[in-house]
Amino acid sequence: MSNPNKALANWLLRKILKLKAGELATLEKLENLGFDSVIINKEKQGIHNIDIMPMNSYEEFILKN
């Protein structure tokens, strides 16, 4: 994971959500972008990747598990 997590927050809030400083991430914004969750995968010890997931992916994951 990023250390500090500021790098992760900047990636998600600025690059992916394209939010300005102080702007809130809303469900409407996420719906317009077509995703509502992220997935974090461990490649190997100390190496992870993160990606956005389509709308309702989290709910589908919960129902399956």
Tab-separated table of N, CA and C in Angstrom:
chain	number	residue	atom	x	y	z
A	1	MET	N	0.844	-1.173	0.000
A	1	MET	CA	0.000	0.000	0.000
A	1	MET	C	0.889	1.235	0.000
A	2	SER	N	0.321	2.344	-0.385
A	2	SER	CA	1.117	3.567	-0.426
A	2	SER	C	1.428	4.029	0.992
A	3	ASN	N	2.571	4.613	1.131
A	3	ASN	CA	2.969	5.135	2.429
A	3	ASN	C	3.641	6.476	2.207
A	4	PRO	N	3.083	7.573	2.561
A	4	PRO	CA	1.807	7.664	3.275
A	4	PRO	C	0.623	7.473	2.330
A	5	ASN	N	-0.537	7.326	2.893
A	5	ASN	CA	-1.736	7.108	2.078
A	5	ASN	C	-2.151	8.337	1.291
A	6	LYS	N	-1.446	9.437	1.447
A	6	LYS	CA	-1.731	10.649	0.677
A	6	LYS	C	-1.606	10.363	-0.821
A	7	ALA	N	-0.656	9.525	-1.205
A	7	ALA	CA	-0.485	9.172	-2.617
A	7	ALA	C	-1.722	8.448	-3.145
A	8	LEU	N	-2.275	7.553	-2.349
A	8	LEU	CA	-3.486	6.832	-2.737
A	8	LEU	C	-4.664	7.796	-2.851
A	9	ALA	N	-4.808	8.674	-1.874
A	9	ALA	CA	-5.900	9.648	-1.900
A	9	ALA	C	-5.783	10.569	-3.107
A	10	ASN	N	-4.588	11.035	-3.407
A	10	ASN	CA	-4.400	11.905	-4.572
A	10	ASN	C	-4.766	11.183	-5.857
A	11	TRP	N	-4.358	9.939	-5.990
A	11	TRP	CA	-4.683	9.161	-7.190
A	11	TRP	C	-6.196	9.029	-7.335
A	12	LEU	N	-6.861	8.618	-6.254
A	12	LEU	CA	-8.296	8.374	-6.329
A	12	LEU	C	-9.099	9.664	-6.482
A	13	LEU	N	-8.800	10.649	-5.661
A	13	LEU	CA	-9.609	11.871	-5.667
A	13	LEU	C	-9.300	12.795	-6.828
A	14	ARG	N	-8.048	12.929	-7.190
A	14	ARG	CA	-7.669	13.891	-8.234
A	14	ARG	C	-7.657	13.262	-9.631
A	15	LYS	N	-6.995	12.120	-9.770
A	15	LYS	CA	-6.852	11.520	-11.103
A	15	LYS	C	-8.113	10.769	-11.545
A	16	ILE	N	-8.653	9.940	-10.670
A	16	ILE	CA	-9.796	9.112	-11.054
A	16	ILE	C	-11.113	9.889	-10.960
A	17	LEU	N	-11.378	10.503	-9.794
A	17	LEU	CA	-12.631	11.236	-9.611
A	17	LEU	C	-12.579	12.653	-10.163
A	18	LYS	N	-11.365	13.146	-10.417
A	18	LYS	CA	-11.159	14.497	-10.945
A	18	LYS	C	-11.801	15.567	-10.052
A	19	LEU	N	-11.654	15.389	-8.736
A	19	LEU	CA	-12.194	16.346	-7.775
A	19	LEU	C	-11.175	17.431	-7.476
A	20	LYS	N	-11.673	18.621	-7.239
A	20	LYS	CA	-10.822	19.729	-6.807
A	20	LYS	C	-10.657	19.638	-5.291
A	21	ALA	N	-9.647	20.287	-4.756
A	21	ALA	CA	-9.442	20.316	-3.309
A	21	ALA	C	-10.699	20.850	-2.637
A	22	GLY	N	-11.203	20.133	-1.650
A	22	GLY	CA	-12.400	20.541	-0.928
A	22	GLY	C	-13.704	20.064	-1.537
A	23	GLU	N	-13.670	19.562	-2.769
A	23	GLU	CA	-14.884	19.062	-3.427
A	23	GLU	C	-15.203	17.665	-2.898
A	24	LEU	N	-16.480	17.406	-2.632
A	24	LEU	CA	-16.893	16.127	-2.076
A	24	LEU	C	-17.135	15.083	-3.159
A	25	ALA	N	-16.793	13.844	-2.846
A	25	ALA	CA	-17.129	12.714	-3.710
A	25	ALA	C	-18.556	12.296	-3.363
A	26	THR	N	-19.446	12.380	-4.320
A	26	THR	CA	-20.848	12.025	-4.086
A	26	THR	C	-21.205	10.785	-4.889
A	27	LEU	N	-22.283	10.127	-4.475
A	27	LEU	CA	-22.755	8.971	-5.224
A	27	LEU	C	-23.119	9.375	-6.646
A	28	GLU	N	-23.685	10.551	-6.816
A	28	GLU	CA	-24.027	11.040	-8.157
A	28	GLU	C	-22.774	11.137	-9.034
A	29	LYS	N	-21.695	11.655	-8.484
A	29	LYS	CA	-20.429	11.760	-9.225
A	29	LYS	C	-19.939	10.365	-9.618
A	30	LEU	N	-19.985	9.427	-8.673
A	30	LEU	CA	-19.552	8.058	-8.963
A	30	LEU	C	-20.429	7.421	-10.035
A	31	GLU	N	-21.730	7.617	-9.944
A	31	GLU	CA	-22.648	7.069	-10.949
A	31	GLU	C	-22.340	7.629	-12.330
A	32	ASN	N	-22.050	8.922	-12.409
A	32	ASN	CA	-21.711	9.539	-13.693
A	32	ASN	C	-20.426	8.964	-14.272
A	33	LEU	N	-19.498	8.575	-13.405
A	33	LEU	CA	-18.234	7.986	-13.853
A	33	LEU	C	-18.356	6.484	-14.106
A	34	GLY	N	-19.420	5.857	-13.598
A	34	GLY	CA	-19.675	4.448	-13.871
A	34	GLY	C	-19.029	3.463	-12.916
A	35	PHE	N	-18.601	3.916	-11.744
A	35	PHE	CA	-18.064	2.978	-10.756
A	35	PHE	C	-18.405	3.444	-9.352
A	36	ASP	N	-18.383	2.487	-8.421
A	36	ASP	CA	-18.701	2.844	-7.037
A	36	ASP	C	-17.802	2.165	-6.016
A	37	SER	N	-16.756	1.510	-6.480
A	37	SER	CA	-15.849	0.845	-5.549
A	37	SER	C	-14.497	0.628	-6.216
A	38	VAL	N	-13.544	0.214	-5.398
A	38	VAL	CA	-12.222	-0.138	-5.904
A	38	VAL	C	-11.880	-1.539	-5.426
A	39	ILE	N	-10.936	-2.165	-6.094
A	39	ILE	CA	-10.438	-3.470	-5.684
A	39	ILE	C	-8.928	-3.358	-5.510
A	40	ILE	N	-8.437	-3.971	-4.454
A	40	ILE	CA	-7.000	-3.996	-4.179
A	40	ILE	C	-6.552	-5.447	-4.236
A	41	ASN	N	-5.578	-5.728	-5.078
A	41	ASN	CA	-5.032	-7.076	-5.224
A	41	ASN	C	-3.585	-7.101	-4.769
A	42	LYS	N	-3.211	-8.177	-4.091
A	42	LYS	CA	-1.829	-8.370	-3.679
A	42	LYS	C	-1.133	-9.201	-4.745
A	43	GLU	N	-0.138	-8.611	-5.393
A	43	GLU	CA	0.632	-9.315	-6.413
A	43	GLU	C	1.636	-10.257	-5.751
A	44	LYS	N	2.383	-9.704	-4.803
A	44	LYS	CA	3.340	-10.463	-3.998
A	44	LYS	C	3.644	-9.628	-2.767
A	45	GLN	N	4.461	-10.143	-1.883
A	45	GLN	CA	4.763	-9.432	-0.642
A	45	GLN	C	5.223	-8.000	-0.923
A	46	GLY	N	4.469	-7.042	-0.414
A	46	GLY	CA	4.822	-5.633	-0.566
A	46	GLY	C	4.416	-4.996	-1.881
A	47	ILE	N	3.819	-5.766	-2.797
A	47	ILE	CA	3.400	-5.239	-4.099
A	47	ILE	C	1.893	-5.441	-4.254
A	48	HIS	N	1.167	-4.327	-4.387
A	48	HIS	CA	-0.284	-4.361	-4.546
A	48	HIS	C	-0.672	-3.528	-5.758
A	49	ASN	N	-1.846	-3.810	-6.304
A	49	ASN	CA	-2.396	-2.928	-7.331
A	49	ASN	C	-3.833	-2.595	-6.955
A	50	ILE	N	-4.300	-1.496	-7.465
A	50	ILE	CA	-5.646	-1.025	-7.156
A	50	ILE	C	-6.307	-0.595	-8.458
A	51	ASP	N	-7.599	-0.897	-8.583
A	51	ASP	CA	-8.328	-0.542	-9.794
A	51	ASP	C	-9.766	-0.197	-9.420
A	52	ILE	N	-10.423	0.548	-10.280
A	52	ILE	CA	-11.827	0.875	-10.065
A	52	ILE	C	-12.690	-0.286	-10.548
A	53	MET	N	-13.884	-0.410	-9.963
A	53	MET	CA	-14.814	-1.479	-10.312
A	53	MET	C	-16.148	-0.874	-10.743
A	54	PRO	N	-16.842	-1.534	-11.679
A	54	PRO	CA	-18.116	-1.009	-12.177
A	54	PRO	C	-19.179	-0.924	-11.079
A	55	MET	N	-20.210	-0.157	-11.357
A	55	MET	CA	-21.329	0.005	-10.425
A	55	MET	C	-21.846	-1.356	-9.967
A	56	ASN	N	-22.181	-1.441	-8.699
A	56	ASN	CA	-22.770	-2.622	-8.057
A	56	ASN	C	-21.811	-3.787	-7.877
A	57	SER	N	-20.540	-3.622	-8.187
A	57	SER	CA	-19.569	-4.706	-7.999
A	57	SER	C	-19.465	-5.127	-6.545
A	58	TYR	N	-19.472	-4.157	-5.649
A	58	TYR	CA	-19.356	-4.477	-4.227
A	58	TYR	C	-20.560	-5.286	-3.756
A	59	GLU	N	-21.753	-4.865	-4.129
A	59	GLU	CA	-22.959	-5.588	-3.732
A	59	GLU	C	-22.942	-7.014	-4.273
A	60	GLU	N	-22.505	-7.184	-5.514
A	60	GLU	CA	-22.415	-8.523	-6.098
A	60	GLU	C	-21.394	-9.373	-5.350
A	61	PHE	N	-20.273	-8.787	-4.960
A	61	PHE	CA	-19.255	-9.493	-4.189
A	61	PHE	C	-19.825	-9.965	-2.852
A	62	ILE	N	-20.533	-9.086	-2.160
A	62	ILE	CA	-21.116	-9.428	-0.861
A	62	ILE	C	-22.128	-10.564	-1.005
A	63	LEU	N	-22.954	-10.520	-2.027
A	63	LEU	CA	-23.956	-11.567	-2.231
A	63	LEU	C	-23.316	-12.924	-2.515
A	64	LYS	N	-22.183	-12.935	-3.203
A	64	LYS	CA	-21.505	-14.188	-3.552
A	64	LYS	C	-20.705	-14.759	-2.391
A	65	ASN	N	-20.320	-13.909	-1.451
A	65	ASN	CA	-19.450	-14.356	-0.357
A	65	ASN	C	-20.198	-14.310	0.909
